[in-house]
Amino acid sequence: MKQGADLQSFVGYRVQRANLLMETDARAALADHDLSPAKMTALILIRDNPGCDQTALGRALSINRSSAMKLVNILADKGLVERRPGRDLRTNALMLLPAGTRQLEAMLAAVRQSDARMTQRLSAEELKTLHMLLARLGPAPMPDDEED
Amino acid sequence: MKQGADLQSFVGYRVQRANLLMETDARAALADHDLSPAKMTALILIRDNPGCDQTALGRALSINRSSAMKLVNILADKGLVERRPGRDLRTNALMLLPAGTRQLEAMLAAVRQSDARMTQRLSAEELKTLHMLLARLGPAPMPDDEED
DNA sequence: TATTGTTATACTCTATAACTATA
DNA sequence: TATAGTTATAGAGTATAACAATA
């Protein structure tokens, strides 16, 4: 199947193919744990931001609060995460439970192995360059861009 | 929201974020055309491989033949693509119709603009490096790896 | 036996819109 | 008025399992 110059000329296309490659392998590495790479990311974010609320978690994952809620439901149903009373009566404070810590550690080991295998043809120097170039993607900041 | 070293250490995570960034912008650029980036890719593949069958198209897109069929249904319903008799009585030969050619050209213009904007902070040299590094992702080839 | 297209069905992920209870 | 969580519903995208026709 020919993939003409048109397709290959898009950086977005190449990034998409690279993502599919990486995610497929990570997903296979996590198969035993019955959680997707995105759900592992959620566990990491909750661990590193204990007491965060669902909306903030969703923002970090680029999903809305309704989707974030479904995600937290799944993690809570599995006994990995807990909803505690938050900073006011509207918000939950999300906490990683001991079972979540244990499972996350096993998942991290598996995904680190996957990530290492998929990047083994790149030197440490090249990986640094790749990170730098990926971080530079996105529209140029406007002169009067403001943070929220 | 803190994103600890664990998360940033995964190349897969960085590639996923980059892909989300690029795809979201491309999708917005295509909003007028009512087709996703993946469907535009399908149109390009059919244009550049006239007479290909659905299974081959699916392989190129990394989806199975049932999913490829749904995709072709959508493109055919819109009058962009045609199923002609194929090389034997089992297979279709997919062809881009004139309306498909016209729409694809408009979509390419829009996505080229999006891609250029999202990569404007990288020099031509850096883009070449990025392509090279992305292409190097994946497991190391086994000594006795064979093509199919 | 293997392959292509097809159909029916189901699952994952995400979104929107509306509601509630707070703030 | 605005925000957090929630609920119901819907859509996109993909997969599996089976079947018919053909190779």
Short mmCIF file of C-alpha atoms (C1' of nucleotides) in Angstrom, two decimals:
data_model
loop_
_atom_site.label_atom_id
_atom_site.label_comp_id
_atom_site.label_asym_id
_atom_site.label_seq_id
_atom_site.Cartn_x
_atom_site.Cartn_y
_atom_site.Cartn_z
CA MET A 1 0.00 0.00 0.00
CA LYS A 2 1.59 3.23 -1.18
CA GLN A 3 1.73 6.12 1.27
CA GLY A 4 2.33 9.14 -0.91
CA ALA A 5 4.20 12.32 -0.14
CA ASP A 6 0.98 14.04 0.92
CA LEU A 7 0.53 11.80 3.92
CA GLN A 8 4.15 11.73 5.00
CA SER A 9 4.42 15.50 4.74
CA PHE A 10 2.07 15.94 7.70
CA VAL A 11 3.80 16.05 11.04
CA GLY A 12 0.41 15.30 12.57
CA TYR A 13 0.23 12.03 10.63
CA ARG A 14 3.66 10.91 11.76
CA VAL A 15 2.88 11.77 15.37
CA GLN A 16 -0.39 9.85 15.14
CA ARG A 17 1.33 6.74 13.82
CA ALA A 18 4.00 6.99 16.51
CA ASN A 19 1.32 7.33 19.16
CA LEU A 20 -0.56 4.29 17.88
CA LEU A 21 2.66 2.28 18.02
CA MET A 22 3.51 3.35 21.56
CA GLU A 23 0.01 3.10 22.94
CA THR A 24 -0.65 -0.33 21.49
CA ASP A 25 2.45 -1.69 23.16
CA ALA A 26 1.71 0.02 26.48
CA ARG A 27 -1.84 -1.32 26.39
CA ALA A 28 -0.56 -4.84 25.85
CA ALA A 29 1.90 -4.40 28.71
CA LEU A 30 -1.02 -3.43 30.97
CA ALA A 31 -3.34 -6.21 29.84
CA ASP A 32 -2.89 -8.15 33.09
CA HIS A 33 -3.95 -5.13 35.11
CA ASP A 34 -7.19 -4.51 33.29
CA LEU A 35 -6.55 -0.76 33.00
CA SER A 36 -5.72 1.38 29.97
CA PRO A 37 -2.67 3.65 29.74
CA ALA A 38 -4.95 6.67 30.25
CA LYS A 39 -6.27 5.18 33.50
CA MET A 40 -2.72 4.59 34.67
CA THR A 41 -2.05 8.25 33.95
CA ALA A 42 -5.04 9.15 36.12
CA LEU A 43 -3.64 7.06 38.99
CA ILE A 44 -0.29 8.82 38.70
CA LEU A 45 -1.95 12.23 38.72
CA ILE A 46 -4.02 11.38 41.80
CA ARG A 47 -0.98 9.99 43.58
CA ASP A 48 1.07 13.10 42.80
CA ASN A 49 -1.79 15.50 43.55
CA PRO A 50 -3.52 13.99 46.56
CA GLY A 51 -6.83 15.64 47.35
CA CYS A 52 -7.34 17.02 43.85
CA ASP A 53 -10.90 17.26 42.59
CA GLN A 54 -12.43 15.53 39.58
CA THR A 55 -12.61 18.61 37.43
CA ALA A 56 -8.90 19.34 37.86
CA LEU A 57 -8.12 15.71 37.06
CA GLY A 58 -10.19 16.00 33.92
CA ARG A 59 -8.41 19.19 32.90
CA ALA A 60 -5.03 17.48 33.27
CA LEU A 61 -6.27 14.61 31.09
CA SER A 62 -8.03 16.92 28.62
CA ILE A 63 -11.45 15.41 29.23
CA ASN A 64 -14.52 17.14 30.65
CA ARG A 65 -15.89 16.65 34.14
CA SER A 66 -18.55 14.18 33.09
CA SER A 67 -15.94 11.94 31.47
CA ALA A 68 -13.64 12.41 34.46
CA MET A 69 -16.43 11.25 36.70
CA LYS A 70 -16.87 8.01 34.77
CA LEU A 71 -13.15 7.43 34.98
CA VAL A 72 -13.09 7.97 38.74
CA ASN A 73 -16.11 5.66 39.10
CA ILE A 74 -14.15 2.85 37.49
CA LEU A 75 -11.06 3.44 39.63
CA ALA A 76 -13.20 3.71 42.78
CA ASP A 77 -15.18 0.56 41.93
CA LYS A 78 -11.89 -1.31 41.70
CA GLY A 79 -10.91 -0.05 45.14
CA LEU A 80 -7.89 1.88 43.85
CA VAL A 81 -9.09 5.41 44.55
CA GLU A 82 -11.30 7.03 47.16
CA ARG A 83 -13.54 10.12 47.16
CA ARG A 84 -13.08 12.01 50.41
CA PRO A 85 -14.82 15.22 51.48
CA GLY A 86 -13.16 18.10 49.65
CA ARG A 87 -12.28 21.71 50.38
CA ASP A 88 -15.97 22.68 50.22
CA LEU A 89 -19.21 20.76 50.12
CA ARG A 90 -19.26 20.63 46.32
CA THR A 91 -15.89 19.04 45.72
CA ASN A 92 -14.40 15.63 46.25
CA ALA A 93 -10.81 15.13 47.34
CA LEU A 94 -9.41 12.19 45.38
CA MET A 95 -6.97 9.93 47.19
CA LEU A 96 -5.03 6.90 46.03
CA LEU A 97 -5.77 3.92 48.29
CA PRO A 98 -3.09 1.40 49.33
CA ALA A 99 -4.37 -1.08 46.76
CA GLY A 100 -4.03 1.68 44.18
CA THR A 101 -0.45 2.36 45.17
CA ARG A 102 0.42 -1.32 44.87
CA GLN A 103 -1.27 -1.76 41.52
CA LEU A 104 0.20 1.48 40.16
CA GLU A 105 3.69 0.32 41.03
CA ALA A 106 3.21 -2.93 39.17
CA MET A 107 1.77 -1.05 36.19
CA LEU A 108 4.63 1.44 36.16
CA ALA A 109 7.12 -1.40 36.04
CA ALA A 110 5.32 -2.94 33.07
CA VAL A 111 4.99 0.31 31.15
CA ARG A 112 8.58 1.34 31.86
CA GLN A 113 9.63 -1.92 30.26
CA SER A 114 7.39 -1.26 27.25
CA ASP A 115 8.60 2.31 26.90
CA ALA A 116 12.23 1.24 27.13
CA ARG A 117 11.76 -1.46 24.51
CA MET A 118 10.02 0.89 22.11
CA THR A 119 12.72 3.54 22.46
CA GLN A 120 15.75 1.28 22.58
CA ARG A 121 16.95 2.42 19.16
CA LEU A 122 17.32 6.00 20.40
CA SER A 123 20.26 7.19 22.49
CA ALA A 124 19.77 9.25 25.64
CA GLU A 125 20.85 12.27 23.65
CA GLU A 126 18.30 11.55 20.95
CA LEU A 127 15.52 11.08 23.50
CA LYS A 128 16.29 14.48 24.96
CA THR A 129 16.08 15.97 21.49
CA LEU A 130 12.78 14.19 20.82
CA HIS A 131 11.28 15.53 24.05
CA MET A 132 12.42 19.03 23.20
CA LEU A 133 10.99 18.89 19.68
CA LEU A 134 7.65 17.44 20.81
CA ALA A 135 7.37 20.13 23.48
CA ARG A 136 7.85 22.76 20.81
CA LEU A 137 4.77 21.63 18.85
CA GLY A 138 1.75 23.89 19.10
CA PRO A 139 0.83 27.36 17.94
CA ALA A 140 3.28 30.17 18.59
CA PRO A 141 2.34 32.04 21.74
CA MET A 142 0.61 35.35 21.07
CA PRO A 143 2.47 38.45 22.32
CA ASP A 144 -0.32 39.21 24.81
CA ASP A 145 -1.03 35.63 25.89
CA GLU A 146 -2.10 35.39 29.49
CA GLU A 147 -2.15 32.51 31.93
CA ASP A 148 -5.29 31.53 33.79
CA MET B 1 -1.84 20.21 38.61
CA LYS B 2 1.56 18.68 39.15
CA GLN B 3 2.84 16.26 36.53
CA GLY B 4 5.57 14.36 38.28
CA ALA B 5 8.73 12.89 36.86
CA ASP B 6 7.03 9.50 36.44
CA LEU B 7 4.68 10.80 33.80
CA GLN B 8 7.18 12.95 31.94
CA SER B 9 9.68 10.10 31.86
CA PHE B 10 7.46 8.13 29.48
CA VAL B 11 8.11 8.83 25.84
CA GLY B 12 4.69 7.29 25.18
CA TYR B 13 3.06 9.93 27.34
CA ARG B 14 4.78 12.79 25.56
CA VAL B 15 3.87 11.38 22.17
CA GLN B 16 0.26 10.97 23.28
CA ARG B 17 0.04 14.59 24.41
CA ALA B 18 1.63 15.79 21.17
CA ASN B 19 -0.82 13.71 19.18
CA LEU B 20 -3.79 15.13 21.07
CA LEU B 21 -2.54 18.63 20.36
CA MET B 22 -2.03 18.01 16.65
CA GLU B 23 -5.20 16.01 16.10
CA THR B 24 -7.42 18.48 17.92
CA ASP B 25 -6.22 21.28 15.71
CA ALA B 26 -6.51 19.24 12.52
CA ARG B 27 -10.03 18.17 13.51
CA ALA B 28 -11.01 21.79 14.02
CA ALA B 29 -9.50 22.70 10.64
CA LEU B 30 -11.68 20.01 9.03
CA ALA B 31 -14.88 20.94 10.87
CA ASP B 32 -16.41 22.52 7.76
CA HIS B 33 -15.89 19.30 5.81
CA ASP B 34 -17.60 17.00 8.26
CA LEU B 35 -14.82 14.42 8.12
CA SER B 36 -12.22 13.45 10.71
CA PRO B 37 -8.47 13.46 10.07
CA ALA B 38 -8.56 9.65 9.87
CA LYS B 39 -11.20 9.80 7.12
CA MET B 40 -9.08 12.29 5.22
CA THR B 41 -6.22 9.82 5.49
CA ALA B 42 -8.47 7.17 3.99
CA LEU B 43 -9.29 9.44 1.05
CA ILE B 44 -5.60 10.06 0.43
CA LEU B 45 -4.86 6.34 0.54
CA ILE B 46 -7.65 5.56 -1.92
CA ARG B 47 -6.54 8.35 -4.24
CA ASP B 48 -2.94 7.14 -4.17
CA ASN B 49 -3.87 3.45 -4.44
CA PRO B 50 -6.79 3.42 -6.86
CA GLY B 51 -8.54 0.05 -7.00
CA CYS B 52 -7.31 -1.10 -3.61
CA ASP B 53 -9.65 -3.31 -1.59
CA GLN B 54 -11.16 -2.61 1.83
CA THR B 55 -8.96 -5.04 3.70
CA ALA B 56 -5.79 -3.42 2.38
CA LEU B 57 -7.15 0.02 3.26
CA GLY B 58 -7.88 -1.21 6.77
CA ARG B 59 -4.38 -2.62 7.09
CA ALA B 60 -2.87 0.73 6.13
CA LEU B 61 -5.03 2.45 8.74
CA SER B 62 -4.45 -0.27 11.35
CA ILE B 63 -8.13 -1.14 11.64
CA ASN B 64 -9.79 -4.46 10.84
CA ARG B 65 -11.89 -5.16 7.80
CA SER B 66 -15.19 -4.69 9.61
CA SER B 67 -14.17 -1.23 10.74
CA ALA B 68 -12.79 -0.45 7.30
CA MET B 69 -16.14 -1.36 5.84
CA LYS B 70 -17.98 1.13 8.07
CA LEU B 71 -15.50 3.79 7.06
CA VAL B 72 -15.97 3.11 3.36
CA ASN B 73 -19.76 3.13 3.85
CA ILE B 74 -19.54 6.68 5.21
CA LEU B 75 -17.31 7.87 2.38
CA ALA B 76 -19.51 6.15 -0.21
CA ASP B 77 -22.72 7.56 1.29
CA LYS B 78 -21.24 11.03 0.91
CA GLY B 79 -20.50 10.34 -2.75
CA LEU B 80 -16.74 10.68 -2.31
CA VAL B 81 -15.73 7.10 -3.00
CA GLU B 82 -17.05 4.28 -5.16
CA ARG B 83 -16.95 0.48 -4.89
CA ARG B 84 -16.20 -0.99 -8.29
CA PRO B 85 -15.86 -4.69 -9.19
CA GLY B 86 -12.45 -5.86 -8.00
CA ARG B 87 -9.77 -8.25 -9.20
CA ASP B 88 -11.97 -11.22 -8.26
CA LEU B 89 -15.59 -11.64 -7.28
CA ARG B 90 -14.87 -11.27 -3.57
CA THR B 91 -13.10 -7.94 -3.63
CA ASN B 92 -14.13 -4.35 -4.23
CA ALA B 93 -11.91 -1.91 -6.05
CA LEU B 94 -12.14 1.42 -4.25
CA MET B 95 -12.01 4.55 -6.39
CA LEU B 96 -12.05 8.21 -5.47
CA LEU B 97 -14.90 9.98 -7.28
CA PRO B 98 -14.57 13.50 -8.70
CA ALA B 99 -16.45 14.93 -5.72
CA GLY B 100 -13.95 13.12 -3.49
CA THR B 101 -11.03 14.63 -5.34
CA ARG B 102 -12.47 18.11 -4.95
CA GLN B 103 -13.26 17.71 -1.28
CA LEU B 104 -9.92 16.11 -0.54
CA GLU B 105 -8.10 19.04 -2.09
CA ALA B 106 -9.98 21.50 0.09
CA MET B 107 -9.29 19.37 3.16
CA LEU B 108 -5.61 19.09 2.33
CA ALA B 109 -5.35 22.86 2.12
CA ALA B 110 -6.98 23.24 5.52
CA VAL B 111 -4.87 20.59 7.22
CA ARG B 112 -1.66 21.87 5.63
CA GLN B 113 -2.42 25.21 7.21
CA SER B 114 -3.09 23.59 10.58
CA ASP B 115 0.06 21.47 10.38
CA ALA B 116 2.16 24.49 9.42
CA ARG B 117 0.81 26.55 12.28
CA MET B 118 1.38 23.82 14.83
CA THR B 119 4.96 23.28 13.66
CA GLN B 120 5.93 26.88 13.05
CA ARG B 121 8.30 26.95 15.99
CA LEU B 122 10.44 24.19 14.45
CA SER B 123 12.94 24.84 11.67
CA ALA B 124 13.09 22.68 8.56
CA GLU B 125 16.16 21.05 10.02
CA GLU B 126 14.37 20.31 13.29
CA LEU B 127 11.38 18.84 11.47
CA LYS B 128 13.66 16.47 9.62
CA THR B 129 15.17 15.42 12.93
CA LEU B 130 11.72 14.93 14.45
CA HIS B 131 10.63 12.72 11.55
CA MET B 132 13.77 10.67 11.85
CA LEU B 133 13.40 10.19 15.60
CA LEU B 134 9.70 9.27 15.36
CA ALA B 135 10.48 6.76 12.64
CA ARG B 136 13.02 5.14 14.92
CA LEU B 137 10.41 4.36 17.60
CA GLY B 138 9.38 0.72 17.87
CA PRO B 139 11.01 -2.52 18.95
CA ALA B 140 14.42 -3.34 17.55
CA PRO B 141 14.10 -5.65 14.54
CA MET B 142 14.91 -9.26 15.34
CA PRO B 143 17.91 -10.70 13.48
CA ASP B 144 15.68 -13.18 11.63
CA ASP B 145 12.73 -10.86 11.03
CA GLU B 146 10.90 -11.62 7.83
CA GLU B 147 8.52 -9.56 5.74
CA ASP B 148 5.06 -10.83 4.85
"C1'" DT C 1 -8.90 -24.21 3.77
"C1'" DA C 2 -8.25 -19.28 3.39
"C1'" DT C 3 -9.95 -14.76 2.12
"C1'" DT C 4 -13.39 -10.76 1.25
"C1'" DG C 5 -17.14 -8.57 2.28
"C1'" DT C 6 -20.83 -8.28 5.17
"C1'" DT C 7 -23.99 -8.13 9.36
"C1'" DA C 8 -25.18 -7.98 14.20
"C1'" DT C 9 -23.67 -6.83 18.43
"C1'" DA C 10 -21.00 -4.78 22.04
"C1'" DC C 11 -17.43 -2.12 24.23
"C1'" DT C 12 -14.56 2.12 25.18
"C1'" DC C 13 -14.13 6.78 25.29
"C1'" DT C 14 -15.92 11.09 24.98
"C1'" DA C 15 -19.43 14.76 24.70
"C1'" DT C 16 -23.80 17.55 25.60
"C1'" DA C 17 -27.55 18.97 28.25
"C1'" DA C 18 -29.92 19.31 32.19
"C1'" DC C 19 -30.35 18.92 37.29
"C1'" DT C 20 -28.73 19.63 42.41
"C1'" DA C 21 -26.30 21.54 45.79
"C1'" DT C 22 -23.41 24.42 46.97
"C1'" DA C 23 -20.48 28.91 46.61
"C1'" DT D 1 -24.20 33.90 38.82
"C1'" DA D 2 -20.73 30.45 38.75
"C1'" DT D 3 -18.91 25.94 39.99
"C1'" DA D 4 -18.62 20.67 41.26
"C1'" DG D 5 -20.67 16.72 40.94
"C1'" DT D 6 -24.02 13.96 38.93
"C1'" DT D 7 -27.26 11.66 35.57
"C1'" DA D 8 -29.19 10.34 31.14
"C1'" DT D 9 -28.34 10.09 26.58
"C1'" DA D 10 -25.84 9.98 22.34
"C1'" DG D 11 -22.12 9.65 19.04
"C1'" DA D 12 -17.56 8.11 17.12
"C1'" DG D 13 -14.53 4.52 16.64
"C1'" DT D 14 -13.23 0.04 17.19
"C1'" DA D 15 -13.65 -5.03 17.95
"C1'" DT D 16 -15.46 -9.96 17.85
"C1'" DA D 17 -18.08 -13.58 16.00
"C1'" DA D 18 -20.53 -15.46 12.68
"C1'" DC D 19 -22.11 -16.18 7.69
"C1'" DA D 20 -22.07 -16.32 2.43
"C1'" DA D 21 -19.57 -16.20 -1.65
"C1'" DT D 22 -15.45 -17.04 -3.79
"C1'" DA D 23 -10.72 -18.53 -4.25
#
